[in-house]
Amino acid sequence: MTSERPQNPFLLVLLTVGLLGLLSFLPASLTIGSMELRPVRLLADVLRKPTPRRGLRLPPPNGPAAPGAPKATAAADPTQPTDTAAALPAAPTEPNLPGLENFVAALRQTKATGRQTRIAYFGDSMIEGDMITGELRNLLQRAFGGSGVGFVPVNSITADFRETILQSFSDTWYEYNLNSDKIPAASPLGVSGHVFLPRELPAAGSDVVPDTSWVQFKAGPAYATTRRLPLARLFYGPGSAQDQVIVSTNGHRVPHSLPGSATVNELVLKPGSPARVMRFDFANHGPRPVYGVSFEGEGGVVLDNFSFRGNSGMSLTKIPPAQLAAFGRHLNYNLVVLQYGVNIADAKNKSYDWYARAMTRVVDRMHRAFPGASILIVGMSDKSSRIDGEFQTDPSVPRLLKAQRQLAERNKAAFWNLYDAMGGENSMVRWVEDTPPLANKDYTHVNYRGGRKVANLLYNYLMAEYNHPGAATTEPVASAATPKADSAERPAPRPALRPDSANR
Amino acid sequence: MDLLRSLVDNIDLNRLADQFVYHPKSPLIFNTGFFLLLFLGFLAIYQLLRNQHRARLLYVTAFSLFFYYKSSGWYFLLLVFSTIVEYNFALWIADSRSPGRRKLLMALSLLVNLGMLFYFKYTNFFLSGYQALTGQPVPVLHVLLPVGISFYTFQTLSYTLDVYREQIKPLRNIWDFAFFVSFFPQLVAGPIVRASDFIPQIPRPPHVSRSDMGRAVLLIAAGLFKKAVISDYISLNYVERIFDNPTLYSGIENLLGVYGYALQIYCDFSGYSDIAIGIALLLGYRLPPNFLSPYQSTSITEFWRRWHISLSSWLRDYLYIPLGGNRKGVVRQYINLFLTMLLGGLWHGASLTFVAWGALHGAALAVDKLFQQVVKPGNGPLVKFLGWVITFHFVCFCWIFFRAGTFEVATQVIHQITHALRPDLLPQVLGAFRPVFALMALGYALHALPDNWTLRLEGVLARRSVVLQAALIVVVIWLVIQVKSAEIQPFIYFQF
């Protein structure tokens, strides 16, 4: 073997590099069928960069630099192409909008008299399992008093991992929700976007062993204020007068009848000492809608988490207005938060006017159903796509933020720009790459650690509004006073004050 | 010529110089364009020095140290330190007559090597363990883990231990030893090369035969494909998402995530090993094979003969056998197996989940031994098939702990699979992630090919011209580029 002429590995590598060099002369946007081929750029790391790209790696550790600054750089460089995928989307920072007066007034009352302030927090998978809302509730309850996790629907896909309440239930429930095609008029959806029907008891005289529907709640260990189940309010619709619910509190079983025949009724249960575990067994003789149980203290802050996976917010109109209003009369909301966006963020959408229109109906219904409540639109979080091999803010994000802000502006709602609070352009990339990471590798969802950070950012914003109403939205900030080209149609730019610099 | 000039004019000297500096976030790895260019330059001079033995060794050593510097910054001094210390320990051991003195020197060498490994890799692990046990708060030290330390400490340890056992003679030239320790192809990710395999190759002039070249081309092409096409694609577009947040996904998605991870870790690790072995071959050095289609194993014992062979044989020779191996009775043998695997688990990382992974494998090895001795199941096709099914699934089950990072996440994955499987979602999931599952199927199909096919392919490649060999590598690199810059799979829900 060794007598054989030795091979020349240098030649092998030289040929490899040479062939790759030839491939790099192929036109940049070649396609085979429907697949777009990516160009070969062997020397990409050492060649001059064709355009001075805005700093992907500039590290504003705690949030964006002055809003408008990136815009200025882009404007200073007229050579930068704007229509190719390579050009980073300009990130027009949508300033926050005021509108939390009712909520702030309620919080002041709570601080002075202890009266309850109640928040409905609607969202998609970003708040699933009490992510973001768990920490926000904890911060508010520590500052203003209050206890309990608020409204919990009977069944939930998050039951297995929600840390603020541990929930188990029989598989005998029948459920309609925002995704159901046909929802019977007799069982309208409740405020959470669900309605649950317990299995009916067998007819009298039948010897079938009753297989009742039940749900059990156990206080979760995550936060001190939610480690017990204080007062419980069971919400249900009309049904047979003989129906009963057997409530087991710490093992004591007490049957209760279900009074009321309105579309929404409630049964208030106040255990002698705060419970850790509560179970509800339903013995009903006919169909009876059941919605959920709210665990709350007498006063302070209550925050209801209404997460619905995959939702864009638009389907909330499936909850009948009368039903929403009926819940409003029971629950007296002071603030309604709507956090959506990731499920419709798609670079193919050039404009989100249709979304603003569809959501206007939702906001309008919320205003009517909860007349005493402020409404806060949370602008979507940053979300990345891979463009030219690099993870960058998806081009749809600024478009969607613009629509969300318009939605708020036209409907007298407050607007908080979460994207900006996270750090603005490409912050998702930094959150994913942070050690420890704050977001998942889908470059869309924050993780629990990131969720806590978002909660703190939001809390700081709310507290800035509480301490100086309008401060976080209207006070001009010197560094950001430059008006921006795309905001010309707006009366006056209202730059965002970063929540983490707001006093608290 | 004009073309060349415009190319040269276009080179940004600052960016070029920057490539040679250590960047913590971008270590020098084989599957980068910069490495390819660097390797071309390296080979040009290597080829010129091929008949100057001493100069060639020094040149490779210098390049290896630069390579390590690119991955770990100033920690390359640690490698220098390790080299000087172990070189001298081995000499002192070999030159000393008294057994007591030899033993003492060996113990000191172990102390230095394991002490270094322990300090850099396990300090915080044990500090937090102490805190958990006693409740006393301890400060967390910011110790950065030097890349590859687990590999090269094991490599130098095997050298000193072999000298101590008089299985090899120590090297009498520190540059030879430095060449062995720092040899860049296997430096940061293995295989762990034994001194007895490598040292005899040092004095010989490197020779690359036709069949070596065919083998190297196949190893590099296949390694790149496994590492940078299959593993990188399925990990980014599917597996990582599942393990980041198992509860967002149904059981069937989690189950596919576990199968995906099994393929991902194999392709990632064995692919990188293959490239290392291929590069070493191009330089004229033979490294031992590290993986032999491990998922074809029909028993867990066989699995460990096919998976990360350089580590498992290291553990066998320097841990299991010194512990007593099978020489001290059956019970001791089981305990030894278990302990070996427990420590083997800890070697992979400072976390209890790795310990659990090692313990599961250790227990399984013991059970397998017992089963083979007591039941004697024979070797029929049905037994083999059942053995394969059980082995593969057991290995996958253990990977959950290996990947999850915490027991909480591992439990969530298992819970989703056992409590929320939703097999009805399978067609939807497969349809939505078509490229991911097509690659997975391809990966497993290639894995199932018989080993002699690989040999035949090596032979075919060896007989082809170097242009065709280069073309094969170019095709794979082109695929890598397509995958690297492809848009990621969008996020999708199935569970409503």
Tab-separated table of C-alpha atoms in Angstrom, chain A residues 1-20 23 25-26 32 35-49 124-126 128 131 157 160-161 163 177 179 308-311 342-343 383-391 433-434 439-448, chain B residues 3 7-13 15-16 19 25 32-34 36-37 39-41 43-45 47 50 206-211 213 217 220 233 235-237 240-241 244-245 247-250 281-283 408 412 415-416 419-420 462 466-467 469-471 473-474 477-478 481-488 491 493 495-496:
chain	number	residue	atom	x	y	z
A	1	MET	CA	0.000	0.000	0.000
A	2	THR	CA	2.669	2.476	1.009
A	3	SER	CA	4.490	2.069	-2.278
A	4	GLU	CA	1.526	3.709	-3.975
A	5	ARG	CA	1.849	7.356	-5.018
A	6	PRO	CA	0.613	9.580	-2.181
A	7	GLN	CA	-2.499	11.616	-2.779
A	8	ASN	CA	-2.574	15.372	-2.545
A	9	PRO	CA	-5.213	16.578	-0.071
A	10	PHE	CA	-4.245	20.188	-0.813
A	11	LEU	CA	-5.472	19.699	-4.358
A	12	LEU	CA	-8.752	18.312	-3.028
A	13	VAL	CA	-9.381	21.358	-0.837
A	14	LEU	CA	-8.191	23.755	-3.533
A	15	LEU	CA	-10.631	22.236	-6.018
A	16	THR	CA	-13.399	22.390	-3.425
A	17	VAL	CA	-12.797	26.077	-2.806
A	18	GLY	CA	-12.451	26.722	-6.551
A	19	LEU	CA	-15.737	25.000	-7.388
A	20	LEU	CA	-17.485	26.900	-4.619
A	23	LEU	CA	-20.900	28.607	-7.746
A	25	PHE	CA	-21.046	33.526	-9.666
A	26	LEU	CA	-24.518	32.081	-10.105
A	32	ILE	CA	-35.796	25.702	-9.182
A	35	MET	CA	-37.833	26.817	-4.374
A	36	GLU	CA	-35.598	29.832	-4.187
A	37	LEU	CA	-31.920	28.898	-4.120
A	38	ARG	CA	-29.624	30.657	-1.701
A	39	PRO	CA	-26.431	32.151	-3.094
A	40	VAL	CA	-22.994	30.796	-2.207
A	41	ARG	CA	-20.951	33.456	-0.445
A	42	LEU	CA	-17.688	31.868	0.556
A	43	LEU	CA	-15.978	35.122	1.448
A	44	ALA	CA	-18.975	36.755	3.112
A	45	ASP	CA	-17.144	37.000	6.426
A	46	VAL	CA	-14.152	38.922	5.094
A	47	LEU	CA	-15.494	41.022	2.229
A	48	ARG	CA	-16.623	44.595	2.640
A	49	LYS	CA	-20.250	44.649	3.535
A	124	ASP	CA	-53.036	34.097	23.259
A	125	SER	CA	-50.383	31.522	24.080
A	126	MET	CA	-48.097	34.317	25.282
A	128	GLU	CA	-50.787	30.644	28.728
A	131	MET	CA	-47.159	33.396	32.036
A	157	ILE	CA	-55.143	22.724	28.314
A	160	ASP	CA	-50.882	20.505	33.772
A	161	PHE	CA	-48.345	23.271	33.947
A	163	GLU	CA	-47.999	27.092	38.439
A	177	ASN	CA	-65.203	27.491	22.874
A	179	ASN	CA	-62.968	27.613	18.019
A	308	PHE	CA	-56.659	31.187	24.388
A	309	ARG	CA	-54.042	29.393	22.331
A	310	GLY	CA	-53.715	30.368	18.690
A	311	ASN	CA	-56.157	33.246	18.998
A	342	VAL	CA	-48.195	36.623	17.152
A	343	ASN	CA	-50.816	34.428	15.507
A	383	LYS	CA	-40.903	38.087	16.661
A	384	SER	CA	-38.074	37.053	14.354
A	385	SER	CA	-37.891	35.385	10.987
A	386	ARG	CA	-34.771	34.234	9.253
A	387	ILE	CA	-34.055	36.626	6.434
A	388	ASP	CA	-30.911	36.041	4.388
A	389	GLY	CA	-29.665	33.577	6.948
A	390	GLU	CA	-29.989	35.955	9.860
A	391	PHE	CA	-32.713	36.182	12.458
A	433	GLU	CA	-29.464	34.306	22.913
A	434	ASP	CA	-29.332	35.693	26.426
A	439	ALA	CA	-37.338	33.328	24.964
A	440	ASN	CA	-37.749	30.089	23.055
A	441	LYS	CA	-36.024	28.977	19.883
A	442	ASP	CA	-39.185	29.512	17.858
A	443	TYR	CA	-38.200	33.191	18.101
A	444	THR	CA	-41.825	33.915	18.999
A	445	HIS	CA	-42.613	32.906	22.574
A	446	VAL	CA	-40.944	34.217	25.682
A	447	ASN	CA	-40.298	31.585	28.364
A	448	TYR	CA	-41.245	31.876	32.049
B	3	LEU	CA	-11.633	39.603	-11.325
B	7	LEU	CA	-11.871	40.468	-5.258
B	8	VAL	CA	-8.713	41.473	-3.417
B	9	ASP	CA	-9.811	45.109	-3.451
B	10	ASN	CA	-13.047	44.074	-1.919
B	11	ILE	CA	-11.510	42.319	1.040
B	12	ASP	CA	-12.095	44.255	4.196
B	13	LEU	CA	-8.789	43.969	6.025
B	15	ARG	CA	-12.906	42.094	9.004
B	16	LEU	CA	-10.254	39.687	7.775
B	19	GLN	CA	-11.545	36.556	11.883
B	25	LYS	CA	-19.861	33.451	20.419
B	32	THR	CA	-17.798	27.224	8.501
B	33	GLY	CA	-16.579	28.931	5.360
B	34	PHE	CA	-13.720	30.506	7.266
B	36	LEU	CA	-12.407	25.899	4.798
B	37	LEU	CA	-10.270	28.836	3.645
B	39	PHE	CA	-7.566	24.878	6.099
B	40	LEU	CA	-6.639	25.512	2.468
B	41	GLY	CA	-3.897	27.901	3.550
B	43	LEU	CA	-2.563	22.592	3.839
B	44	ALA	CA	-0.471	24.566	1.361
B	45	ILE	CA	2.315	24.987	3.887
B	47	GLN	CA	2.287	20.026	1.947
B	50	ARG	CA	5.867	17.148	4.325
B	206	PRO	CA	2.420	11.025	6.831
B	207	HIS	CA	1.142	9.145	3.847
B	208	VAL	CA	-2.292	9.563	2.282
B	209	SER	CA	-3.151	6.583	0.106
B	210	ARG	CA	-5.916	6.427	-2.477
B	211	SER	CA	-8.187	4.513	-0.134
B	213	MET	CA	-8.475	9.798	0.417
B	217	VAL	CA	-13.888	12.394	1.411
B	220	ILE	CA	-16.161	14.654	5.563
B	233	TYR	CA	-32.204	21.695	10.535
B	235	SER	CA	-32.975	20.914	15.876
B	236	LEU	CA	-33.762	24.534	14.990
B	237	ASN	CA	-37.041	23.854	13.261
B	240	GLU	CA	-35.551	22.689	20.341
B	241	ARG	CA	-39.060	24.108	20.360
B	244	ASP	CA	-38.125	24.590	25.247
B	245	ASN	CA	-41.769	24.268	26.091
B	247	THR	CA	-46.481	21.607	27.438
B	248	LEU	CA	-47.294	23.722	24.388
B	249	TYR	CA	-47.298	20.558	22.299
B	250	SER	CA	-49.347	17.380	22.233
B	281	LEU	CA	-6.793	11.339	7.483
B	282	LEU	CA	-6.098	14.133	4.991
B	283	LEU	CA	-3.111	15.038	7.157
B	408	GLU	CA	-39.207	19.430	35.506
B	412	GLN	CA	-43.370	17.469	31.285
B	415	HIS	CA	-46.340	13.515	30.961
B	416	GLN	CA	-47.403	14.881	27.583
B	419	HIS	CA	-51.305	11.705	29.215
B	420	ALA	CA	-51.942	13.804	26.131
B	462	ALA	CA	-11.193	6.089	-3.792
B	466	VAL	CA	-9.898	14.211	-7.146
B	467	VAL	CA	-12.170	16.537	-9.165
B	469	GLN	CA	-14.195	13.912	-4.904
B	470	ALA	CA	-14.112	17.693	-4.564
B	471	ALA	CA	-17.416	17.910	-6.439
B	473	ILE	CA	-17.901	17.824	-1.031
B	474	VAL	CA	-19.060	20.928	-2.909
B	477	ILE	CA	-21.501	22.288	1.219
B	478	TRP	CA	-24.025	23.755	-1.183
B	481	ILE	CA	-25.715	26.679	2.626
B	482	GLN	CA	-29.301	26.085	1.492
B	483	VAL	CA	-30.252	24.741	4.901
B	484	LYS	CA	-28.374	27.410	6.835
B	485	SER	CA	-30.172	30.273	5.195
B	486	ALA	CA	-33.558	28.648	4.747
B	487	GLU	CA	-36.432	30.360	6.445
B	488	ILE	CA	-37.437	28.646	9.631
B	491	PHE	CA	-44.876	28.134	14.621
B	493	TYR	CA	-50.574	24.739	16.914
B	495	GLN	CA	-53.886	21.108	19.965
B	496	PHE	CA	-57.219	22.806	20.165
